[in-house]
PDB file of C-alpha atoms in Angstrom:
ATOM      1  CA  UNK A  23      -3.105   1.151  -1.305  1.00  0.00           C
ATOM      2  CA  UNK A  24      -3.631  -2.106   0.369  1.00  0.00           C
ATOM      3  CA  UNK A  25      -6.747  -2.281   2.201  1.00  0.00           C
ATOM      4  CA  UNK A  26      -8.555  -4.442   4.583  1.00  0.00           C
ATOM      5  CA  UNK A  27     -12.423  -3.228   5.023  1.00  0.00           C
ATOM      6  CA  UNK A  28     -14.940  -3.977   8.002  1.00  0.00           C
ATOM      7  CA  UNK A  29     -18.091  -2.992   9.145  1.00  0.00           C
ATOM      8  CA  UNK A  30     -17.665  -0.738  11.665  1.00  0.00           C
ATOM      9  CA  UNK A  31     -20.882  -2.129  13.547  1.00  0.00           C
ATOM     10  CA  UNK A  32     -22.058  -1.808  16.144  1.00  0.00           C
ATOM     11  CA  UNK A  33     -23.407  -5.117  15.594  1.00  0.00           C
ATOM     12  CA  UNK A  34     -26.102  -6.194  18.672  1.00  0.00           C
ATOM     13  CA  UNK A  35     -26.509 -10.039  19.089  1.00  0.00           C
ATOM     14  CA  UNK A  36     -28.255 -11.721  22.449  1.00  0.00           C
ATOM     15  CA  UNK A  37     -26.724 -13.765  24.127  1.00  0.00           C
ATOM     16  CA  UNK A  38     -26.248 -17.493  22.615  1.00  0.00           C
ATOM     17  CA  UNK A  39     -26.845 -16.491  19.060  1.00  0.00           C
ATOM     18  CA  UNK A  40     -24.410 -16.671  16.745  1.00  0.00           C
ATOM     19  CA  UNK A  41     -22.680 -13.624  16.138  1.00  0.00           C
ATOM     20  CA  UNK A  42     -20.753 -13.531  12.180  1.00  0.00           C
ATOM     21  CA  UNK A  43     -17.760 -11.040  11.864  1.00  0.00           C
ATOM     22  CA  UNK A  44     -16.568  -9.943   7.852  1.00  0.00           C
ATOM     23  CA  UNK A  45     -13.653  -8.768   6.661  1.00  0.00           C
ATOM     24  CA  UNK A  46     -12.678  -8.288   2.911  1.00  0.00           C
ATOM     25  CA  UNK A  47      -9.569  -7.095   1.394  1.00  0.00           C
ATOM     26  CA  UNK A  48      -7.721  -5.936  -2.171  1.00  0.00           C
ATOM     27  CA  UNK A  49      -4.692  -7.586  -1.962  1.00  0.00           C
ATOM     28  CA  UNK A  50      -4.950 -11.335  -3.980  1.00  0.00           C
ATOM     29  CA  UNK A  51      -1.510 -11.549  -2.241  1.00  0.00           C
ATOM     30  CA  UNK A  52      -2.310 -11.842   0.815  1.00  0.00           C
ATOM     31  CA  UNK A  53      -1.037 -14.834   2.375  1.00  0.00           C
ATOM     32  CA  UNK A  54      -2.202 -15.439   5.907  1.00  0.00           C
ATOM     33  CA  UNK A  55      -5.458 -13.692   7.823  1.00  0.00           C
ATOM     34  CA  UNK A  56      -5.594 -12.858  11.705  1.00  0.00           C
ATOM     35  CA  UNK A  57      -8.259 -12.367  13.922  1.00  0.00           C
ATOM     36  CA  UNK A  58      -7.908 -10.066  17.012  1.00  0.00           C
ATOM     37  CA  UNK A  59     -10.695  -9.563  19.815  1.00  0.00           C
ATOM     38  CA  UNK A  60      -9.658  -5.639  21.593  1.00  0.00           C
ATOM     39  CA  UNK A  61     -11.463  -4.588  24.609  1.00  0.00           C
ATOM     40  CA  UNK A  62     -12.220  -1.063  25.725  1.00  0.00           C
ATOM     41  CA  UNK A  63      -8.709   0.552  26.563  1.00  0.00           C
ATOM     42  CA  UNK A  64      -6.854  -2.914  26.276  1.00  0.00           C
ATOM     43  CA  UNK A  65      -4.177  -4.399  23.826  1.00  0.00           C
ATOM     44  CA  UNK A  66      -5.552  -6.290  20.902  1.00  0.00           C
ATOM     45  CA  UNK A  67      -5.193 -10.453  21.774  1.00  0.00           C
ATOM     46  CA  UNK A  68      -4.986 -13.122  19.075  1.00  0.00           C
ATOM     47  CA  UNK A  69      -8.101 -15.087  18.705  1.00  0.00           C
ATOM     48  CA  UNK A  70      -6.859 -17.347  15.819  1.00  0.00           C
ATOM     49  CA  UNK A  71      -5.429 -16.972  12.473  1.00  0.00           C
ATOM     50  CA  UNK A  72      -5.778 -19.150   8.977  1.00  0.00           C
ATOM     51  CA  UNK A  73      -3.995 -19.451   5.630  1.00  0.00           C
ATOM     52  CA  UNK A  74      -6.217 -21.947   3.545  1.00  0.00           C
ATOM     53  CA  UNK A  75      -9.157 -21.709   2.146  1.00  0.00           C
ATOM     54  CA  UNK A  76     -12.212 -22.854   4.322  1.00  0.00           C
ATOM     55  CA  UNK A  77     -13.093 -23.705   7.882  1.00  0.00           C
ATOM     56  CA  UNK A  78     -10.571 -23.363  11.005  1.00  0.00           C
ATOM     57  CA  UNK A  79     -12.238 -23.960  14.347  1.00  0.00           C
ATOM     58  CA  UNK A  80     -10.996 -22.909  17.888  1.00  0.00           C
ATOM     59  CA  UNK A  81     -13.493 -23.361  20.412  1.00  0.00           C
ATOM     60  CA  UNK A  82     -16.143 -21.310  20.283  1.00  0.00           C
ATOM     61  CA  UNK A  83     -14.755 -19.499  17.433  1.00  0.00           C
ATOM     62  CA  UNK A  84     -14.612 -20.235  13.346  1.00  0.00           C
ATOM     63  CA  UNK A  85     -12.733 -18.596  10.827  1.00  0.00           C
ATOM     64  CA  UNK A  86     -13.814 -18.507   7.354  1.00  0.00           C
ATOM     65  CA  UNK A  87     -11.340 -18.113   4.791  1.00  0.00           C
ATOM     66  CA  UNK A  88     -12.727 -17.640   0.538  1.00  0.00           C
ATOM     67  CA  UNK A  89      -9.532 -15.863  -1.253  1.00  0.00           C
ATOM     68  CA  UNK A  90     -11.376 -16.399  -4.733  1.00  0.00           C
ATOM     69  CA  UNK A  91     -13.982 -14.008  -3.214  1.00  0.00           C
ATOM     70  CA  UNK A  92     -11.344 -12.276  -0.977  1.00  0.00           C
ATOM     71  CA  UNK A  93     -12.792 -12.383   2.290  1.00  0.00           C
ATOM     72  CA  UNK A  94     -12.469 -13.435   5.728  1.00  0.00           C
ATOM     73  CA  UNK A  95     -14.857 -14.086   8.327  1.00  0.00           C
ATOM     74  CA  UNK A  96     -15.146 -14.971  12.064  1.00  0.00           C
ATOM     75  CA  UNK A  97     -18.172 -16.823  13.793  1.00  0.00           C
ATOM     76  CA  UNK A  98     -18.866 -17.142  17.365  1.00  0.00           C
ATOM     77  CA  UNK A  99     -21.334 -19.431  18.536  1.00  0.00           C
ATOM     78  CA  UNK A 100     -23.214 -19.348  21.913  1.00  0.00           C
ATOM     79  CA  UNK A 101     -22.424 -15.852  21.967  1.00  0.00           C
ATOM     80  CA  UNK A 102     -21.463 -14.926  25.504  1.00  0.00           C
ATOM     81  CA  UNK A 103     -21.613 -11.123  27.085  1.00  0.00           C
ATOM     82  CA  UNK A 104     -18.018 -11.149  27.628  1.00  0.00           C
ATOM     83  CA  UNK A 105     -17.505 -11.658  23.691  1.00  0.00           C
ATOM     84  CA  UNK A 106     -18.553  -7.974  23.853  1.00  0.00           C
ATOM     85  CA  UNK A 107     -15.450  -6.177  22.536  1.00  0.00           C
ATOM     86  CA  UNK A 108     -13.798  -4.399  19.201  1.00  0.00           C
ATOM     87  CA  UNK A 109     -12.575  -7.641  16.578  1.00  0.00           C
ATOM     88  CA  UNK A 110      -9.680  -6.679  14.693  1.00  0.00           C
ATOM     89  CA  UNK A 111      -9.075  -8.421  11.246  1.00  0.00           C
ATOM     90  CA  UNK A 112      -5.615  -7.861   9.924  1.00  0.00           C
ATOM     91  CA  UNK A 113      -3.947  -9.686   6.701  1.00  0.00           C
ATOM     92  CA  UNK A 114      -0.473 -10.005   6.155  1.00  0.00           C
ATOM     93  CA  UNK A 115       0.264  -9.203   2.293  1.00  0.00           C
ATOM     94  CA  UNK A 116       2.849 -10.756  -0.111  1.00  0.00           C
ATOM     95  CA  UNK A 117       6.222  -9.331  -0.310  1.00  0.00           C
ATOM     96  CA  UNK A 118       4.945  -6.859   2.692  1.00  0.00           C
ATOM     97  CA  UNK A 119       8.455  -7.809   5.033  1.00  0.00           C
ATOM     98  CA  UNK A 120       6.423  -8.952   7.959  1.00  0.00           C
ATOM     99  CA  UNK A 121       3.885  -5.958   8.484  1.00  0.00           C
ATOM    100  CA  UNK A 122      -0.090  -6.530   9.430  1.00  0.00           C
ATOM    101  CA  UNK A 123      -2.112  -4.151   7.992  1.00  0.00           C
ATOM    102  CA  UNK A 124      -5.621  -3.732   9.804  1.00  0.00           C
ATOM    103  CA  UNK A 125      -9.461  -2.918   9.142  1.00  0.00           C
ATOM    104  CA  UNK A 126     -10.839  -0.761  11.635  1.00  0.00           C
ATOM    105  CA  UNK A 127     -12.648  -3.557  13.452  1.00  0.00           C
ATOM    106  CA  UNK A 128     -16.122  -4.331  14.073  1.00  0.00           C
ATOM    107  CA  UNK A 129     -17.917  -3.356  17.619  1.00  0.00           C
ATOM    108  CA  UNK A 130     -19.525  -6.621  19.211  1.00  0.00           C
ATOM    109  CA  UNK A 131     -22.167  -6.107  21.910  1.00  0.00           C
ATOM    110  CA  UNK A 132     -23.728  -9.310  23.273  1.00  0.00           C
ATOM    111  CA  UNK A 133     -27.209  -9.109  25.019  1.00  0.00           C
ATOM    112  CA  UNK A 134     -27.923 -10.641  27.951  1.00  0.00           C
TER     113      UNK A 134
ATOM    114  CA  UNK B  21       6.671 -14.809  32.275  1.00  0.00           C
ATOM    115  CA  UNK B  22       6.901 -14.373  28.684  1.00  0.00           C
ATOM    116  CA  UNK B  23       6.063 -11.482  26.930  1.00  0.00           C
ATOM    117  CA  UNK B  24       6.138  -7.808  26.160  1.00  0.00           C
ATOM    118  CA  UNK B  25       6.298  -5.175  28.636  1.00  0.00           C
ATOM    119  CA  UNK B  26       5.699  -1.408  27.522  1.00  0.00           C
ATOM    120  CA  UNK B  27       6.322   1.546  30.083  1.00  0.00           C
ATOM    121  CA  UNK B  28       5.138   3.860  31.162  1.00  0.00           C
ATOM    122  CA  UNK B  29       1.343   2.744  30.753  1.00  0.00           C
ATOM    123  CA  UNK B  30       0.158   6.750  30.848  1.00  0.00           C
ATOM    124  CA  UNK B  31       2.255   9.967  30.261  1.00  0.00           C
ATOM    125  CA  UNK B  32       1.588  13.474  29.641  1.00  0.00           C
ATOM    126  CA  UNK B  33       3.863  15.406  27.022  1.00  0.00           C
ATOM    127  CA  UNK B  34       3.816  19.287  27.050  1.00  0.00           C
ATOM    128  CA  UNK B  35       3.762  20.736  23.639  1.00  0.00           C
ATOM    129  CA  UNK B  36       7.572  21.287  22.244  1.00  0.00           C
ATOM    130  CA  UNK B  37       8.712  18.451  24.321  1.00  0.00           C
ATOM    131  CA  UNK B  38       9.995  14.921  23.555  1.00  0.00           C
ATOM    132  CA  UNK B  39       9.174  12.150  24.645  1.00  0.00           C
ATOM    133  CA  UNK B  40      10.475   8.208  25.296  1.00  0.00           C
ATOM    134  CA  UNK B  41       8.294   4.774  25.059  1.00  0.00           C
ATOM    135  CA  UNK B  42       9.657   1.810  26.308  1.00  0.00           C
ATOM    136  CA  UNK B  43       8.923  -1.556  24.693  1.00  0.00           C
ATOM    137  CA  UNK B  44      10.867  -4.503  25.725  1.00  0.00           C
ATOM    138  CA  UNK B  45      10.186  -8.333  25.105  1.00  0.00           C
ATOM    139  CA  UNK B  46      11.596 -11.769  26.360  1.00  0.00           C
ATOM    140  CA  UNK B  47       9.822 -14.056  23.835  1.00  0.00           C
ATOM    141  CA  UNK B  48      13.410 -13.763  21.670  1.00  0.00           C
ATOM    142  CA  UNK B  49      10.998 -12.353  18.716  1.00  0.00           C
ATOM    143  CA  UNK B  50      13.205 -10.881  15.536  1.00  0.00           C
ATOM    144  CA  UNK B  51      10.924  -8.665  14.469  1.00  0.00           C
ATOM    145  CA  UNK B  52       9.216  -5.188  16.559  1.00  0.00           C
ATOM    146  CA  UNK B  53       6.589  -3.234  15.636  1.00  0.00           C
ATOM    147  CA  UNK B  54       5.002   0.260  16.771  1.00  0.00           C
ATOM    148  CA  UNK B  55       1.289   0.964  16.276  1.00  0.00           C
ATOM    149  CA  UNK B  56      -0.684   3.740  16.899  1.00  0.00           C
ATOM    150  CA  UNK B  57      -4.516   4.065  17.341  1.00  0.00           C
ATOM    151  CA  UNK B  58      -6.465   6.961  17.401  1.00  0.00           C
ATOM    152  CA  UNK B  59     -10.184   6.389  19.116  1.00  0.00           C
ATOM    153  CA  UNK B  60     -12.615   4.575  17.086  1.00  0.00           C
ATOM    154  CA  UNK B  61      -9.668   3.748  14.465  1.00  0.00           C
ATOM    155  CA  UNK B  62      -7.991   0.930  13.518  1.00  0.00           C
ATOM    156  CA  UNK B  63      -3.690   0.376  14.093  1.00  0.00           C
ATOM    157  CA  UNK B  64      -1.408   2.243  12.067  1.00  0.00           C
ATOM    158  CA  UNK B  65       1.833   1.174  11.784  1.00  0.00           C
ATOM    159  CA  UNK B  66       4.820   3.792  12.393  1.00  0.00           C
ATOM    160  CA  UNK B  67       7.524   2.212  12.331  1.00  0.00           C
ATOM    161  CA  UNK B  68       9.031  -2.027  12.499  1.00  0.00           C
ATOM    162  CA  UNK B  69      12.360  -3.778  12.422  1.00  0.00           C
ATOM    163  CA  UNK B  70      12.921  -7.040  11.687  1.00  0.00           C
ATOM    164  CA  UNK B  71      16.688  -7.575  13.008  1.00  0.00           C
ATOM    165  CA  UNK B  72      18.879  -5.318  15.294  1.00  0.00           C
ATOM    166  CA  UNK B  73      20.331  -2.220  14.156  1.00  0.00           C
ATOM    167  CA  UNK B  74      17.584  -1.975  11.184  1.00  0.00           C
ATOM    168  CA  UNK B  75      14.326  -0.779  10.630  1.00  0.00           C
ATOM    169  CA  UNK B  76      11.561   0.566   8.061  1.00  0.00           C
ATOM    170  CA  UNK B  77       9.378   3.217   8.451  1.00  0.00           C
ATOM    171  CA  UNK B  78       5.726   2.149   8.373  1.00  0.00           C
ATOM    172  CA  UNK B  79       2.732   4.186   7.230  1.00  0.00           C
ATOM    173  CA  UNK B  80       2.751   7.092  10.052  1.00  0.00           C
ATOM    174  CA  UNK B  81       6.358   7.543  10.724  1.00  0.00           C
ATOM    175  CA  UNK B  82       6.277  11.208  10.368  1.00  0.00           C
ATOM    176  CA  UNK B  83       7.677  12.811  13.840  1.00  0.00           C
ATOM    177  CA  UNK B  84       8.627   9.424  14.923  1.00  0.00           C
ATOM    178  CA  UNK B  85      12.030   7.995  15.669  1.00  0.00           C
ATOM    179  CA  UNK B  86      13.088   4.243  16.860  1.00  0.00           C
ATOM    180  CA  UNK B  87      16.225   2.383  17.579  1.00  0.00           C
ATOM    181  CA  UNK B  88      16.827  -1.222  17.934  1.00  0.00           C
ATOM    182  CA  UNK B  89      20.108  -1.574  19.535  1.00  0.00           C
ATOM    183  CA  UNK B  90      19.357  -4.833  20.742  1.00  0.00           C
ATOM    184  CA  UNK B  91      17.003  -7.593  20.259  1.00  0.00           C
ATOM    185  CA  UNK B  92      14.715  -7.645  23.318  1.00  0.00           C
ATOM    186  CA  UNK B  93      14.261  -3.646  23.077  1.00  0.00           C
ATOM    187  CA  UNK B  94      12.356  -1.148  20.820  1.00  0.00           C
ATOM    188  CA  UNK B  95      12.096   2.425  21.990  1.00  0.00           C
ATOM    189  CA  UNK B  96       9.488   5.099  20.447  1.00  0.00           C
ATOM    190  CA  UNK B  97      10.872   8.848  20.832  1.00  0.00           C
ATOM    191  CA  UNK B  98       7.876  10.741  19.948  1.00  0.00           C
ATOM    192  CA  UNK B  99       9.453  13.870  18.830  1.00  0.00           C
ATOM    193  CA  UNK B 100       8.128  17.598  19.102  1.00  0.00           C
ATOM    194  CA  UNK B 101       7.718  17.583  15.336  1.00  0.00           C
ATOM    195  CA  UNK B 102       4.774  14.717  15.871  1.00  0.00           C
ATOM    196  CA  UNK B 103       1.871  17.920  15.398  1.00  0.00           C
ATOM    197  CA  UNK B 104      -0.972  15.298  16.841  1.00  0.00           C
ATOM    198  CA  UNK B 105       0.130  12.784  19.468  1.00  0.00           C
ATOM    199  CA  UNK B 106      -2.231  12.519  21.518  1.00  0.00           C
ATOM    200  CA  UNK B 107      -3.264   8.349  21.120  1.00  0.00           C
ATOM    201  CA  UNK B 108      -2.827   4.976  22.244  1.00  0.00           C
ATOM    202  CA  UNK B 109       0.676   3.557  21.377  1.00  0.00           C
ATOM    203  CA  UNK B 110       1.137  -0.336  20.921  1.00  0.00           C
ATOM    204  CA  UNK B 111       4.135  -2.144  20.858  1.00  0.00           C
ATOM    205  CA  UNK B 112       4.123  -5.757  19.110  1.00  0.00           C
ATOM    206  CA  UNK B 113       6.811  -8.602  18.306  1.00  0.00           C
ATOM    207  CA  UNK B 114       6.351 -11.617  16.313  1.00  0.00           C
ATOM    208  CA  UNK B 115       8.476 -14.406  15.520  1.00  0.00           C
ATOM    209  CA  UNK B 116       7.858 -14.834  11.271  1.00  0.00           C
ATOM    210  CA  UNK B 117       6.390 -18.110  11.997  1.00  0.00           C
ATOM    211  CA  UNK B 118       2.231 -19.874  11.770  1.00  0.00           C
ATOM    212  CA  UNK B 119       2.049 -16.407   9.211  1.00  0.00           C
ATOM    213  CA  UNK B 120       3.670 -14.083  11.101  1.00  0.00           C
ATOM    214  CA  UNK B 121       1.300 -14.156  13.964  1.00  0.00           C
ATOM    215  CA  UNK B 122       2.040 -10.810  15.767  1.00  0.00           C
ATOM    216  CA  UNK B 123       1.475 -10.602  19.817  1.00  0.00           C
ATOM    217  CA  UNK B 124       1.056  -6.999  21.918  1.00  0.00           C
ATOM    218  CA  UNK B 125       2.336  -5.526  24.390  1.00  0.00           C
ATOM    219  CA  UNK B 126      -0.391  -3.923  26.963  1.00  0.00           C
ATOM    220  CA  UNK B 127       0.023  -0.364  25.323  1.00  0.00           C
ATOM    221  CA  UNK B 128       0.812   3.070  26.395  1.00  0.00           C
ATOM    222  CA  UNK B 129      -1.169   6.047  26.600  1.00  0.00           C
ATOM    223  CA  UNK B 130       0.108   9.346  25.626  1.00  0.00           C
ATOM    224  CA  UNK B 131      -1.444  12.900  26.251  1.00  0.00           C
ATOM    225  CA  UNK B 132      -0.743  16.046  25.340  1.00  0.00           C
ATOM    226  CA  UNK B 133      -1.404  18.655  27.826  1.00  0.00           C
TER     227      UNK B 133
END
């Protein structure tokens, strides 16, 4: 079974810290590594994805990428309250015809 | 505009009774995918299709059926045999490209009642 683990959270940050999302997964297939931000009752939205190893940054946001150590993170800087929503991290697998599979995301909450 | 429109956004299915989610999308996406989340849970996939007139069944498909008759469309019948269906159904597309980068529609609720 092909797995992609969170933390569940909730993780609390106040507002313009820096708030650092994980993700690991048990594929060493996996090929490319999304990030989506999902508010309360609302659609999941792309916040960025990456395929290489390192840094990607977008803004406010940073994706990490290690596949030696098979993880995936997501920073936010100047944590704003309006960051405050469910992130989603979903990795497409090798050979897995076009299918996502997803953690169970990590609760944000931003401080004012 | 661009994107993926899912219908109704709320319905209410009586036990024993079937029951018909629209997704349709105008970003000329190949590929269609059904999710379903349950509160507090992450997206399950039931069913996808990559081209018309063919799909897989995902991880959930159990008392699920789809159809992909043509490109822009991808109906969800959830069927009386579904024993818990009570949950927030997403529809997605995706083109294959920058990794397969997968986009939602605004999701449907369903209730049993």
């Amino acid at each position: 079974q092909k797995e992609v683990e969170q933390n569940s959270g909730p993780l609390s940050v106040p507002e313009g810290a820096i708030a650092s999302l994980n993700c690991t997964y048990s594929d060493r297939g996996s090929q490319s590594f999304f990030w989506y931000r999902q508010y309360s009752g609302k659609s999941p939205e792309l916040i960025m994805f990456i395929y290489s190893n390192g840094d990607k940054e977008d803004g406010r946001f940073t994706a990490q990428l290690n596949k030696a150590s098979q993880y995936v993170s997501l920073l936010i800087r100047d944590s704003q309250p309006s960051d405050s929503a469910t992130y989603l991290c979903a990795v497409n697998i090798e050979g897995s015809n076009y299918k996502l599979t997803f953690g169970k995301g990590t609760l944000l909450t931003v401080n004012p | 505009d661009g994107g993926i429109t899912q219908s109704p956004k709320y319905l209410f299915r009586k036990e024993g009774q079937n029951v018909t989610l629209s997704c349709e999308q105008n970003l000329n996406h190949d590929a269609m995918y059904w999710y379903r989340q349950d509160p507090g849970q992450g997206l399950r996939l039931i069913y996808y299709s990559q081209i018309v007139n063919d799909f897989q069944k995902g991880d959930i498909a159990e008392g699920y059926s789809v159809s992909r008759e043509k490109k822009e469309s991808f109906p969800l019948t959830v069927t009386s045999a579904q024993k818990n269906p009570t949950a927030f159904y997403l529809c997605a597309s995706s083109n294959g490209d920058s990794g397969n980068t997968i986009y939602f529609g605004e999701g449907s609720w369903l209730t049993v009642v």
